[in-house]
Structures are given as C-alpha cells and as structure tokens.
mmCIF file of C-alpha atoms and ligand atoms in Angstrom:
data_model
loop_
_atom_site.group_PDB
_atom_site.id
_atom_site.type_symbol
_atom_site.label_atom_id
_atom_site.label_comp_id
_atom_site.label_asym_id
_atom_site.label_seq_id
_atom_site.Cartn_x
_atom_site.Cartn_y
_atom_site.Cartn_z
ATOM 1 C CA MET A 1 33.748 14.541 40.758
ATOM 2 C CA CYS A 2 33.243 18.064 39.619
ATOM 3 C CA VAL A 3 32.694 17.816 35.866
ATOM 4 C CA TRP A 4 34.677 20.970 35.273
ATOM 5 C CA CYS A 5 37.670 19.364 37.073
ATOM 6 C CA GLU A 6 37.128 16.205 35.025
ATOM 7 C CA ARG A 7 37.210 18.197 31.753
ATOM 8 C CA TYR A 8 39.635 21.055 32.466
ATOM 9 C CA ALA A 9 41.821 20.389 35.500
ATOM 10 C CA ASP A 10 44.499 18.662 33.403
ATOM 11 C CA GLY A 11 46.426 17.320 36.408
ATOM 12 C CA TYR A 12 45.884 20.261 38.662
ATOM 13 C CA GLU A 13 44.067 19.754 41.936
ATOM 14 C CA ARG A 14 41.093 21.828 40.815
ATOM 15 C CA TRP A 15 40.174 23.136 37.419
ATOM 16 C CA TYR A 16 40.519 26.760 38.539
ATOM 17 C CA PHE A 17 44.184 26.116 39.483
ATOM 18 C CA ASN A 18 45.026 25.247 35.932
ATOM 19 C CA PRO A 19 46.577 28.367 34.370
ATOM 20 C CA ALA A 20 45.459 27.343 30.930
ATOM 21 C CA ASN A 21 41.877 28.079 31.863
ATOM 22 C CA TYR A 22 42.774 31.764 32.231
ATOM 23 C CA ALA A 23 44.411 32.140 28.797
ATOM 24 C CA ARG A 24 41.413 33.312 26.845
ATOM 25 C CA ARG A 25 41.857 34.032 23.152
ATOM 26 C CA LEU A 26 40.706 37.578 22.812
ATOM 27 C CA TYR A 27 39.956 37.354 19.131
ATOM 28 C CA LYS A 28 37.533 34.545 19.513
ATOM 29 C CA ILE A 29 34.984 34.757 22.273
ATOM 30 C CA ARG A 30 31.683 36.472 21.631
ATOM 31 C CA LYS A 31 28.652 35.965 23.798
ATOM 32 C CA GLU A 32 26.191 36.367 21.038
ATOM 33 C CA GLU A 33 23.408 34.580 22.774
ATOM 34 C CA VAL A 34 23.511 36.814 25.802
ATOM 35 C CA GLU A 35 23.788 39.980 23.726
ATOM 36 C CA ALA A 36 20.787 38.955 21.654
ATOM 37 C CA ALA A 37 18.570 38.180 24.585
ATOM 38 C CA GLY A 38 16.290 41.241 24.550
ATOM 39 C CA ALA A 39 17.019 43.757 27.372
ATOM 40 C CA GLU A 40 13.487 45.119 27.266
ATOM 41 C CA ALA A 41 12.088 41.757 28.242
ATOM 42 C CA ASN A 42 14.671 41.124 30.825
ATOM 43 C CA PRO A 43 16.466 44.215 32.044
ATOM 44 C CA GLN A 44 18.312 42.189 34.613
ATOM 45 C CA ALA A 45 20.230 40.681 31.733
ATOM 46 C CA ALA A 46 21.653 44.156 31.119
ATOM 47 C CA GLY A 47 23.300 44.237 34.505
ATOM 48 C CA GLY A 48 22.964 40.943 36.239
ATOM 49 C CA MET A 49 22.968 37.493 34.783
ATOM 50 C CA SER A 50 19.564 36.049 35.242
ATOM 51 C CA LEU A 51 18.630 34.032 32.196
ATOM 52 C CA LEU A 52 15.097 33.589 33.486
ATOM 53 C CA GLY A 53 12.220 35.862 32.767
ATOM 54 C CA ARG A 54 8.647 36.310 33.920
ATOM 55 C CA ASP A 55 7.514 33.167 31.957
ATOM 56 C CA PHE A 56 9.609 31.054 34.349
ATOM 57 C CA LEU A 57 7.941 32.706 37.381
ATOM 58 C CA GLU A 58 4.498 32.147 35.836
ATOM 59 C CA ALA A 59 5.245 28.495 35.161
ATOM 60 C CA LYS A 60 6.376 28.223 38.786
ATOM 61 C CA GLU A 61 3.146 29.804 39.991
ATOM 62 C CA ARG A 62 0.911 27.478 38.075
ATOM 63 C CA ASN A 63 3.159 24.594 39.075
ATOM 64 C CA ASP A 64 3.974 23.673 35.445
ATOM 65 C CA ILE A 65 6.930 21.505 36.259
ATOM 66 C CA GLU A 66 7.533 20.526 32.647
ATOM 67 C CA ALA A 67 7.807 24.132 31.447
ATOM 68 C CA MET A 68 9.995 25.044 34.393
ATOM 69 C CA GLU A 69 12.279 22.095 33.766
ATOM 70 C CA ARG A 70 12.596 23.025 30.121
ATOM 71 C CA MET A 71 13.470 26.659 30.873
ATOM 72 C CA ARG A 72 15.842 25.569 33.634
ATOM 73 C CA ARG A 73 17.728 23.236 31.258
ATOM 74 C CA GLU A 74 17.904 25.873 28.558
ATOM 75 C CA ALA A 75 19.214 28.480 31.008
ATOM 76 C CA GLU A 76 21.800 26.020 32.371
ATOM 77 C CA GLU A 77 22.969 24.994 28.919
ATOM 78 C CA ILE A 78 23.630 28.618 27.834
ATOM 79 C CA SER A 79 25.217 29.477 31.134
ATOM 80 C CA TRP A 80 27.520 26.493 31.221
ATOM 81 C CA ARG A 81 28.703 27.232 27.755
ATOM 82 C CA THR A 82 29.149 30.929 28.130
ATOM 83 C CA HIS A 83 29.121 32.255 31.715
ATOM 84 C CA PHE A 84 28.719 30.225 34.898
ATOM 85 C CA GLY A 85 30.295 30.349 38.355
ATOM 86 C CA GLN A 86 31.538 28.166 41.130
ATOM 87 C CA VAL A 87 31.935 29.093 44.824
ATOM 88 C CA ILE A 88 35.488 29.015 46.124
ATOM 89 C CA THR A 89 36.962 29.598 49.576
ATOM 90 C CA LEU A 90 39.110 32.624 50.512
ATOM 91 C CA ASP A 91 42.170 30.301 50.531
ATOM 92 C CA ASP A 92 41.560 29.210 46.989
ATOM 93 C CA ALA A 93 40.926 32.829 45.925
ATOM 94 C CA LEU A 94 44.248 33.864 47.455
ATOM 95 C CA LYS A 95 45.966 31.040 45.516
ATOM 96 C CA ILE A 96 44.393 32.234 42.262
ATOM 97 C CA ALA A 97 45.810 35.718 43.017
ATOM 98 C CA ASP A 98 49.256 34.093 42.871
ATOM 99 C CA ILE A 99 48.804 32.187 39.642
ATOM 100 C CA MET A 100 46.818 34.721 37.692
ATOM 101 C CA TYR A 101 47.923 37.994 36.213
ATOM 102 C CA PRO A 102 46.662 40.672 35.697
ATOM 103 C CA ILE A 103 43.902 41.132 38.272
ATOM 104 C CA ALA A 104 41.799 44.233 38.523
ATOM 105 C CA VAL A 105 38.828 45.454 40.527
ATOM 106 C CA MET A 106 35.917 46.937 38.729
ATOM 107 C CA THR A 107 32.264 47.745 38.989
ATOM 108 C CA CYS A 108 29.910 44.970 39.936
ATOM 109 C CA ALA A 109 27.213 44.460 37.313
ATOM 110 C CA CYS A 110 24.792 42.725 39.611
ATOM 111 C CA ARG A 111 24.744 45.444 42.221
ATOM 112 C CA ARG A 112 24.442 48.018 39.472
ATOM 113 C CA SER A 113 21.314 46.317 38.308
ATOM 114 C CA MET A 114 19.869 45.589 41.773
ATOM 115 C CA GLN A 115 20.706 48.838 43.448
ATOM 116 C CA GLY A 116 21.886 51.251 40.778
ATOM 117 C CA LEU A 117 25.103 51.654 42.753
ATOM 118 C CA PRO A 118 27.435 54.300 41.253
ATOM 119 C CA ASP A 119 30.915 52.941 40.311
ATOM 120 C CA GLU A 120 32.650 54.721 43.224
ATOM 121 C CA GLU A 121 30.660 52.607 45.720
ATOM 122 C CA ASN A 122 30.649 49.433 43.591
ATOM 123 C CA PHE A 123 34.182 48.196 42.981
ATOM 124 C CA THR A 124 33.594 44.714 44.397
ATOM 125 C CA CYS A 125 34.010 42.606 41.245
ATOM 126 C CA MET A 126 37.445 41.349 40.157
ATOM 127 C CA GLY A 127 38.405 40.612 36.583
ATOM 128 C CA MET A 128 41.400 38.452 35.623
ATOM 129 C CA GLY A 129 43.421 37.660 32.594
ATOM 130 C CA PRO A 130 44.343 39.307 29.335
ATOM 131 C CA GLY A 131 40.783 40.518 28.807
ATOM 132 C CA MET A 132 41.433 43.209 31.404
ATOM 133 C CA TYR A 133 43.795 45.021 29.009
ATOM 134 C CA LYS A 134 40.878 45.801 26.699
ATOM 135 C CA TRP A 135 39.195 47.640 29.527
ATOM 136 C CA GLU A 136 42.355 49.648 30.036
ATOM 137 C CA ARG A 137 42.854 50.362 26.347
ATOM 138 C CA TRP A 138 39.296 51.391 25.610
ATOM 139 C CA PRO A 139 37.926 52.918 28.832
ATOM 140 C CA ASP A 140 35.039 54.554 26.973
ATOM 141 C CA THR A 141 33.786 51.203 25.742
ATOM 142 C CA TYR A 142 33.979 49.611 29.105
ATOM 143 C CA ARG A 143 32.099 51.527 31.756
ATOM 144 C CA GLY A 144 33.663 52.544 34.995
ATOM 145 C CA GLY A 145 37.155 51.509 34.111
ATOM 146 C CA VAL A 146 39.387 49.064 35.976
ATOM 147 C CA GLN A 147 41.895 49.376 38.755
ATOM 148 C CA PHE A 148 44.885 47.021 38.336
ATOM 149 C CA LEU A 149 46.248 45.314 41.442
ATOM 150 C CA THR A 150 49.452 43.620 42.339
ATOM 151 C CA PRO A 151 48.990 40.074 43.641
ATOM 152 C CA GLU A 152 49.534 41.336 47.225
ATOM 153 C CA GLU A 153 46.991 44.065 46.790
ATOM 154 C CA ALA A 154 44.480 41.624 45.271
ATOM 155 C CA LYS A 155 44.889 39.418 48.370
ATOM 156 C CA GLU A 156 44.252 42.404 50.596
ATOM 157 C CA VAL A 157 41.121 43.370 48.717
ATOM 158 C CA LEU A 158 39.818 39.748 48.745
ATOM 159 C CA THR A 159 40.424 39.439 52.489
ATOM 160 C CA LYS A 160 38.656 42.754 53.122
ATOM 161 C CA LEU A 161 35.637 41.789 51.045
ATOM 162 C CA ASN A 162 35.487 38.439 52.817
ATOM 163 C CA LYS A 163 35.420 40.291 56.169
ATOM 164 C CA ARG A 164 32.535 42.344 54.814
ATOM 165 C CA GLY A 165 30.654 39.145 54.259
ATOM 166 C CA LEU A 166 31.099 38.507 50.547
ATOM 167 C CA VAL A 167 31.443 35.086 49.032
ATOM 168 C CA HIS A 168 34.149 34.449 46.378
ATOM 169 C CA CYS A 169 33.086 32.869 43.140
ATOM 170 C CA ILE A 170 34.946 32.252 39.931
ATOM 171 C CA TYR A 171 33.064 32.919 36.673
ATOM 172 C CA THR A 172 33.776 31.740 33.103
ATOM 173 C CA PHE A 173 33.600 33.986 30.051
ATOM 174 C CA GLY A 174 33.333 31.449 27.286
ATOM 175 C CA THR A 175 33.861 28.211 29.273
ATOM 176 C CA PRO A 176 36.442 27.019 30.289
ATOM 177 C CA TYR A 177 38.043 30.486 30.383
ATOM 178 C CA ILE A 178 37.792 31.995 33.806
ATOM 179 C CA GLY A 179 37.673 35.814 33.797
ATOM 180 C CA GLY A 180 35.806 36.753 36.934
ATOM 181 C CA LEU A 181 36.734 36.564 40.599
ATOM 182 C CA CYS A 182 33.437 37.793 41.983
ATOM 183 C CA ASN A 183 32.588 38.744 45.572
ATOM 184 C CA CYS A 184 28.927 38.190 46.036
ATOM 185 C CA ASP A 185 26.075 37.968 48.501
ATOM 186 C CA TYR A 186 22.376 37.205 48.745
ATOM 187 C CA PRO A 187 20.313 39.325 47.918
ATOM 188 C CA ASP A 188 22.612 41.342 45.608
ATOM 189 C CA CYS A 189 24.137 38.772 43.310
ATOM 190 C CA GLY A 190 22.171 37.603 40.314
ATOM 191 C CA GLY A 191 24.035 34.286 40.183
ATOM 192 C CA ILE A 192 23.409 33.429 43.851
ATOM 193 C CA ARG A 193 19.781 34.508 43.469
ATOM 194 C CA THR A 194 19.134 32.432 40.380
ATOM 195 C CA ARG A 195 20.535 29.389 42.144
ATOM 196 C CA ILE A 196 18.889 29.923 45.544
ATOM 197 C CA ASP A 197 15.570 31.320 44.436
ATOM 198 C CA HIS A 198 15.058 28.967 41.485
ATOM 199 C CA GLY A 199 17.488 26.100 41.738
ATOM 200 C CA VAL A 200 19.093 26.912 38.415
ATOM 201 C CA ARG A 201 22.794 26.001 38.482
ATOM 202 C CA VAL A 202 24.368 29.106 37.005
ATOM 203 C CA LEU A 203 26.417 28.932 40.185
ATOM 204 C CA TRP A 204 27.929 25.677 41.333
ATOM 205 C CA LYS A 205 28.667 24.690 44.838
ATOM 206 C CA GLY A 206 32.328 24.581 45.968
ATOM 207 C CA HIS A 207 34.676 21.573 46.518
ATOM 208 C CA GLN A 208 34.170 21.531 50.282
ATOM 209 C CA VAL A 209 31.396 21.304 52.824
ATOM 210 C CA ALA A 210 31.349 22.945 56.299
ATOM 211 C CA GLN A 211 30.817 20.891 59.491
ATOM 212 C CA VAL A 212 30.290 21.986 63.109
ATOM 213 C CA ASP A 213 32.208 20.220 65.847
ATOM 214 C CA PRO A 214 29.739 20.070 68.742
ATOM 215 C CA GLU A 215 32.545 19.658 71.257
ATOM 216 C CA LEU A 216 34.099 22.936 70.216
ATOM 217 C CA CYS A 217 30.981 25.061 69.449
ATOM 218 C CA ASN A 218 30.050 27.160 72.433
ATOM 219 C CA GLY A 219 26.818 28.529 70.939
ATOM 220 C CA CYS A 220 28.044 32.108 70.648
ATOM 221 C CA ALA A 221 26.246 32.496 67.307
ATOM 222 C CA ALA A 222 28.876 34.788 65.863
ATOM 223 C CA CYS A 223 29.036 32.779 62.605
ATOM 224 C CA ILE A 224 25.282 32.659 61.825
ATOM 225 C CA HIS A 225 25.014 35.908 59.810
ATOM 226 C CA ARG A 226 27.835 34.910 57.506
ATOM 227 C CA CYS A 227 25.943 32.364 55.383
ATOM 228 C CA GLN A 228 24.642 33.667 52.071
ATOM 229 C CA PHE A 229 23.171 30.267 51.107
ATOM 230 C CA ARG A 230 20.635 29.588 53.883
ATOM 231 C CA ALA A 231 22.644 26.622 55.040
ATOM 232 C CA LEU A 232 23.545 27.873 58.500
ATOM 233 C CA SER A 233 21.225 28.556 61.402
ATOM 234 C CA PHE A 234 21.164 28.379 65.166
ATOM 235 C CA ALA A 235 19.801 25.292 66.913
ATOM 236 C CA PRO A 236 18.440 26.543 70.221
ATOM 237 C CA THR A 237 17.855 23.134 71.751
ATOM 238 C CA ARG A 238 21.428 21.955 71.194
ATOM 239 C CA ASN A 239 22.586 25.537 71.668
ATOM 240 C CA LYS A 240 24.987 25.114 68.718
ATOM 241 C CA ALA A 241 25.399 26.326 65.176
ATOM 242 C CA TYR A 242 23.567 24.110 62.689
ATOM 243 C CA ILE A 243 24.798 23.484 59.152
ATOM 244 C CA ASP A 244 22.655 21.759 56.564
ATOM 245 C CA PRO A 245 25.283 19.794 54.595
ATOM 246 C CA ILE A 246 23.020 19.448 51.581
ATOM 247 C CA GLN A 247 22.524 23.205 51.401
ATOM 248 C CA CYS A 248 26.097 24.209 52.188
ATOM 249 C CA PHE A 249 28.038 25.766 49.279
ATOM 250 C CA GLY A 250 31.352 25.402 50.989
ATOM 251 C CA CYS A 251 32.304 29.074 50.883
ATOM 252 C CA GLY A 252 33.981 28.883 54.285
ATOM 253 C CA LEU A 253 32.766 32.310 55.464
ATOM 254 C CA CYS A 254 31.269 30.820 58.683
ATOM 255 C CA ALA A 255 34.582 29.015 59.566
ATOM 256 C CA LEU A 256 36.519 32.264 59.319
ATOM 257 C CA GLU A 257 34.266 33.947 61.820
ATOM 258 C CA CYS A 258 34.522 31.247 64.505
ATOM 259 C CA ASP A 259 37.205 31.933 67.121
ATOM 260 C CA GLN A 260 36.667 28.448 68.643
ATOM 261 C CA GLU A 261 37.700 26.822 65.400
ATOM 262 C CA ALA A 262 34.535 24.762 65.661
ATOM 263 C CA ILE A 263 33.813 24.815 61.913
ATOM 264 C CA THR A 264 35.916 22.838 59.532
ATOM 265 C CA LEU A 265 35.678 22.302 55.809
ATOM 266 C CA VAL A 266 35.797 18.776 54.518
ATOM 267 C CA GLU A 267 36.183 17.625 50.958
ATOM 268 C CA ARG A 268 32.844 17.092 49.158
ATOM 269 C CA SER A 269 34.374 13.992 47.651
ATOM 270 C CA SER A 270 34.653 12.385 51.123
ATOM 271 C CA LEU A 271 30.867 12.518 51.644
ATOM 272 C CA PRO A 272 29.148 9.856 49.521
ATOM 273 C CA ALA A 273 25.783 11.604 49.416
ATOM 274 C CA LEU A 274 27.290 14.892 48.341
ATOM 275 C CA VAL A 275 29.884 13.840 45.801
ATOM 276 C CA GLU A 276 27.628 14.739 42.926
ATOM 277 C CA ALA A 277 25.584 17.391 44.749
ATOM 278 C CA TRP A 278 26.918 20.472 42.956
ATOM 279 C CA MET B 1 0.363 35.769 43.277
ATOM 280 C CA LEU B 2 2.527 37.637 40.798
ATOM 281 C CA PRO B 3 1.869 41.381 40.459
ATOM 282 C CA THR B 4 1.746 43.395 37.256
ATOM 283 C CA ILE B 5 4.289 46.174 37.606
ATOM 284 C CA THR B 6 4.484 48.940 34.988
ATOM 285 C CA ILE B 7 6.989 51.800 34.836
ATOM 286 C CA ASP B 8 6.227 54.798 32.655
ATOM 287 C CA ASP B 9 9.533 55.568 30.986
ATOM 288 C CA GLU B 10 8.168 58.955 29.874
ATOM 289 C CA LYS B 11 8.036 59.965 33.551
ATOM 290 C CA CYS B 12 11.065 58.007 34.781
ATOM 291 C CA LYS B 13 13.725 59.677 32.655
ATOM 292 C CA GLU B 14 16.965 59.064 34.547
ATOM 293 C CA PRO B 15 16.550 56.145 36.893
ATOM 294 C CA LEU B 16 20.283 55.869 37.607
ATOM 295 C CA SER B 17 20.267 59.308 39.179
ATOM 296 C CA CYS B 18 17.062 58.668 41.091
ATOM 297 C CA ARG B 19 16.978 54.911 41.929
ATOM 298 C CA LYS B 20 14.586 55.497 44.842
ATOM 299 C CA CYS B 21 12.482 52.477 43.987
ATOM 300 C CA LEU B 22 15.513 50.219 43.763
ATOM 301 C CA LEU B 23 16.650 51.270 47.208
ATOM 302 C CA ILE B 24 13.304 51.159 48.966
ATOM 303 C CA CYS B 25 11.900 47.860 47.736
ATOM 304 C CA PRO B 26 12.294 45.507 50.708
ATOM 305 C CA SER B 27 12.679 42.506 48.464
ATOM 306 C CA TYR B 28 14.792 43.796 45.552
ATOM 307 C CA VAL B 29 11.966 43.337 43.037
ATOM 308 C CA PHE B 30 13.290 45.935 40.602
ATOM 309 C CA GLY B 31 16.123 45.763 38.145
ATOM 310 C CA LEU B 32 17.953 48.529 36.312
ATOM 311 C CA GLY B 33 18.777 47.858 32.718
ATOM 312 C CA THR B 34 18.981 49.643 29.443
ATOM 313 C CA ASN B 35 16.755 49.948 26.385
ATOM 314 C CA VAL B 36 19.611 49.397 24.004
ATOM 315 C CA GLY B 37 20.315 45.768 24.811
ATOM 316 C CA PRO B 38 22.251 44.094 27.532
ATOM 317 C CA GLN B 39 25.560 45.829 26.779
ATOM 318 C CA LYS B 40 26.460 45.468 30.360
ATOM 319 C CA PHE B 41 29.938 46.865 30.379
ATOM 320 C CA ARG B 42 29.600 49.675 27.846
ATOM 321 C CA GLU B 43 29.256 53.363 28.744
ATOM 322 C CA ILE B 44 25.654 54.163 28.009
ATOM 323 C CA ALA B 45 23.922 57.561 28.082
ATOM 324 C CA LEU B 46 21.872 58.042 31.218
ATOM 325 C CA SER B 47 18.721 58.472 29.267
ATOM 326 C CA HIS B 48 18.929 54.847 28.006
ATOM 327 C CA PHE B 49 18.499 53.372 31.448
ATOM 328 C CA ILE B 50 15.185 51.864 32.419
ATOM 329 C CA VAL B 51 13.686 50.301 35.515
ATOM 330 C CA ARG B 52 11.571 47.137 35.347
ATOM 331 C CA GLY B 53 9.975 44.675 37.681
ATOM 332 C CA VAL B 54 12.172 41.506 37.608
ATOM 333 C CA ARG B 55 11.709 39.441 40.766
ATOM 334 C CA PHE B 56 7.913 39.490 40.709
ATOM 335 C CA ASP B 57 7.784 36.410 42.953
ATOM 336 C CA LYS B 58 9.191 38.419 45.829
ATOM 337 C CA CYS B 59 6.737 41.337 45.687
ATOM 338 C CA SER B 60 4.477 41.603 48.762
ATOM 339 C CA GLY B 61 2.366 44.455 47.412
ATOM 340 C CA CYS B 62 3.509 46.804 50.150
ATOM 341 C CA MET B 63 3.380 49.746 47.665
ATOM 342 C CA GLU B 64 6.427 51.496 49.117
ATOM 343 C CA CYS B 65 7.801 51.913 45.586
ATOM 344 C CA VAL B 66 4.578 53.560 44.383
ATOM 345 C CA GLU B 67 4.608 55.961 47.325
ATOM 346 C CA ILE B 68 8.237 57.013 47.045
ATOM 347 C CA CYS B 69 8.437 57.547 43.284
ATOM 348 C CA PRO B 70 8.799 61.285 42.774
ATOM 349 C CA GLN B 71 7.492 61.013 39.225
ATOM 350 C CA ASN B 72 4.499 58.817 39.927
ATOM 351 C CA ALA B 73 5.860 56.432 37.299
ATOM 352 C CA ILE B 74 5.214 53.094 39.014
ATOM 353 C CA GLN B 75 1.983 51.082 39.069
ATOM 354 C CA VAL B 76 1.683 47.769 40.947
ATOM 355 C CA SER B 77 -1.511 45.770 40.644
ATOM 356 C CA PHE B 78 -2.569 42.224 41.531
HETATM 357 S S1 SF4 C 301 28.735 37.786 40.304
HETATM 358 FE FE1 SF4 C 301 29.103 38.899 42.201
HETATM 359 S S2 SF4 C 301 30.775 40.395 41.907
HETATM 360 FE FE2 SF4 C 301 30.155 39.465 39.940
HETATM 361 S S3 SF4 C 301 28.844 41.031 39.155
HETATM 362 FE FE3 SF4 C 301 27.511 39.583 40.276
HETATM 363 S S4 SF4 C 301 27.419 40.212 42.457
HETATM 364 FE FE4 SF4 C 301 28.951 41.361 41.367
HETATM 365 S S1 SF4 C 302 31.016 30.994 65.878
HETATM 366 FE FE1 SF4 C 302 31.858 29.029 66.345
HETATM 367 S S2 SF4 C 302 31.418 28.739 68.541
HETATM 368 FE FE2 SF4 C 302 30.089 30.412 67.818
HETATM 369 S S3 SF4 C 302 28.148 29.398 67.225
HETATM 370 FE FE3 SF4 C 302 29.421 29.570 65.389
HETATM 371 S S4 SF4 C 302 30.447 27.565 65.338
HETATM 372 FE FE4 SF4 C 302 29.702 27.798 67.414
HETATM 373 S S1 SF4 C 303 27.431 26.953 55.994
HETATM 374 FE FE1 SF4 C 303 29.300 28.112 56.009
HETATM 375 S S2 SF4 C 303 30.522 27.187 54.382
HETATM 376 FE FE2 SF4 C 303 28.412 26.511 54.099
HETATM 377 S S3 SF4 C 303 27.540 27.973 52.652
HETATM 378 FE FE3 SF4 C 303 27.056 28.736 54.705
HETATM 379 S S4 SF4 C 303 28.716 30.112 55.291
HETATM 380 FE FE4 SF4 C 303 29.433 28.947 53.506
HETATM 381 S S1 SF4 C 304 11.501 55.965 41.865
HETATM 382 FE FE1 SF4 C 304 10.345 56.436 40.024
HETATM 383 S S2 SF4 C 304 11.529 57.987 38.950
HETATM 384 FE FE2 SF4 C 304 12.866 57.061 40.505
HETATM 385 S S3 SF4 C 304 13.972 55.464 39.409
HETATM 386 FE FE3 SF4 C 304 12.143 54.537 40.299
HETATM 387 S S4 SF4 C 304 10.575 54.607 38.762
HETATM 388 FE FE4 SF4 C 304 12.196 55.995 38.171
HETATM 389 S S1 SF4 C 305 4.962 46.795 46.116
HETATM 390 FE FE1 SF4 C 305 6.585 46.660 47.700
HETATM 391 S S2 SF4 C 305 7.450 44.640 47.323
HETATM 392 FE FE2 SF4 C 305 6.287 45.151 45.507
HETATM 393 S S3 SF4 C 305 7.772 46.062 44.140
HETATM 394 FE FE3 SF4 C 305 6.783 47.756 45.262
HETATM 395 S S4 SF4 C 305 8.166 48.126 47.080
HETATM 396 FE FE4 SF4 C 305 8.706 46.097 46.176
#
C-alpha cells in the first residue's frame, strides 16, 4: 500500500482525495531547509527542485555507491517531509478539481529554471488551497501572479495540458498538505528528472499501471510518444506497443491516445510484484 | 566524464533576457537561478539571475553553448 494513503487517506480511496490534506495552516509552514540550501551551489534549487548537486554526480561517476545512497536518502528525507510529488491520472486530477478550492494556474518554476521561459508562456503549473490567496494579496512578493479558475475552467486547462503531453502530479508543501497540481514532462520537470535520471524518489509512481491488450493493439504506434517515463516503446517483432510494468508510472497518457482502447490501467495493488514499487 | 563549466557573471549580466545557452543546449545542462538564494516565487531584479551548469552528467561536449553565447561568458572543459 502507498504509505501516504496509509498515513493520510483517513478512509478516502486515496490520500489525495482527503480534503483535510489541502487545509494547510498558513501561519505554520516554512521550508527553512530548502531556503537555506545555497543557491550559488545549486541554482536549480532556485527554480526547480533538485536536491542533488555536483557531489552526487561525482559519486555516481566514481561509482561510490555508499556516498550516492547517503545523498539519496538525505534528499528523499527532506523531500518527503517538505515537498514531494506523486503521479496521478487525468481522471484523478479532474476529481481533485471538484473537491479542492481555490485552484489557480501560475508560472512553472521548473521550466523557468530549465528554459528561462517568461511567465506569459509558462502558465502550466497549478496551485491549490488557501495558500493561493497569499499570491493574490501580495503579487509583488510572488512572481508572475496567479490566475484563479472555476472548477470547470480548471478541468478544461488540465485536459488541454494532458493533450499537449503533460503528466499530472500532485505535490506537497509541508507534507501532508498538497498545494501543487503540476503538469510536467521529461526533460523539463525537475521532479521527473531527479527520479528518472537518478532514481531519487522525490516523485512517486501513481496508483495504477498500464497494460497493453495484444488482441486490441493494431500497432499504429500513436501512443508511443506520450510516455514521459521511458516505460513505453514499440516492439517491432510483435508489432505492438510495449509497456514495461516496472517502469510505468501509471500516468495514463498513453491510454488516452489509443483509439482502439488497447491500453488499460490496472490497480498497482493487484500486481504482487508492484505493490510496493513506488 | 563530467565537464567543468564556468560562466562569467560579469559578462552574463541578464541571462533571463538572453537565455540563448538554455535554449540551445541539446541536453538541458544549464539551470537558471539567482544569487540571492532559492527564493523561487519572489520577484527578483533581473540582475540577480545567474546561469550555472547543473546536469553535468548530460553534457556531450558539443560546445554549442560556447559558440552561441553573445558575451563569450561560457567555458566548458573536460
Ligand atoms: S513540478 Fe511540473 S508544473 Fe510543477 S514546477 Fe515542476 S515542471 Fe512545473
Ligand atoms: S495507440 Fe493503441 S493500437 Fe496504437 S500502438 Fe498504441 S496501444 Fe496499440
Ligand atoms: S506507459 Fe503509459 S501510463 Fe505508464 S508511464 Fe508511460 S505513458 Fe504513463
Ligand atoms: S548565452 Fe551567455 S550571455 Fe546568454 S544567458 Fe547564456 S551565458 Fe548568459
Ligand atoms: S557543451 Fe553542449 S551539451 Fe555541454 S553544456 Fe554546452 S551545449 Fe550543452
């Protein structure tokens, strides 16, 4: 079982359907560790969320497993306490749009760091919950401002971003409080990159896993480009889409692209080898 | 092999208005940050932005960044 559900679902089907996990106390949460973590040494921290610096890459290069493991554990501990994510499907994101208010779109910190995108081209990140009112009240303190959305508008934006190829992830701000409904991709998202490039679980896999039905798949390959997690490829000999179940994050983007309905999402909990593979 | 990448901040004054290296690097090696700490959601004067190598493990040494930088601010060495 997902440890976040174990700790924070409180009877709801998934922890991110529990409205209590959006009710952040504004007078309490401070991310001191992240603020103190030297921007000069790691400018990505200023715009993205990589908690790993060059020392990690050097340890990797000299194959110093012990040092890598230590840094990985430290990064995960900080991240799980303050700011980590989990992949969710479009369906789950649309449900969140109904239980959570307010929701706003705003500038995406990762893409700002990766590409220097100006705010006008960069409103792909969504914020949720009472924290958003601070952004409205003090626009000069919070760069770029926010654009509030009705639940219906939020659903439209989410659907559009999904079409564009972006994966939905929820992010905590002071766990378990969820404040981000992020729309991400490889190579632009710091969270996806930290997980895929280095195996550090600042981003958790989702509650489902995609499977291809070989009877229904006609080998059209329309789904292949949708995967941001390197789980989906094309198997020429079988002439079918191929999904690596271990690598799949359960985002569901591939399934939405398939007009044969050949890809289905099954519960992670129904697959013994994957139950704990977050 | 990891490269050493240096950016001369004296030459690269306003990376947010230029960002040529960020856009040309085939493997997203660079990151844009600030020299006043990771205040990621605050408004910060343009002059506080800096570019640094971040994803050194993805650098091929193609030197496209060095060639495109209008200020000659980037050095990449192995
Ligand atoms: S997690 Fe996704 S949406 Fe959020 S800042 Fe990063 S790339 Fe942007
Ligand atoms: S889009 Fe559907 S039918 Fe086409 S390759 Fe993918 S799974 Fe098969
Ligand atoms: S295989 Fe499909 S569901 Fe799994 S991560 Fe890739 S796109 Fe998402
Ligand atoms: S190309 Fe040169 S001047 Fe332009 S942002 Fe990059 S380092 Fe700065
Ligand atoms: S040398 Fe090439 S790969 Fe390396 S940072 Fe410059 S543009 Fe990127």
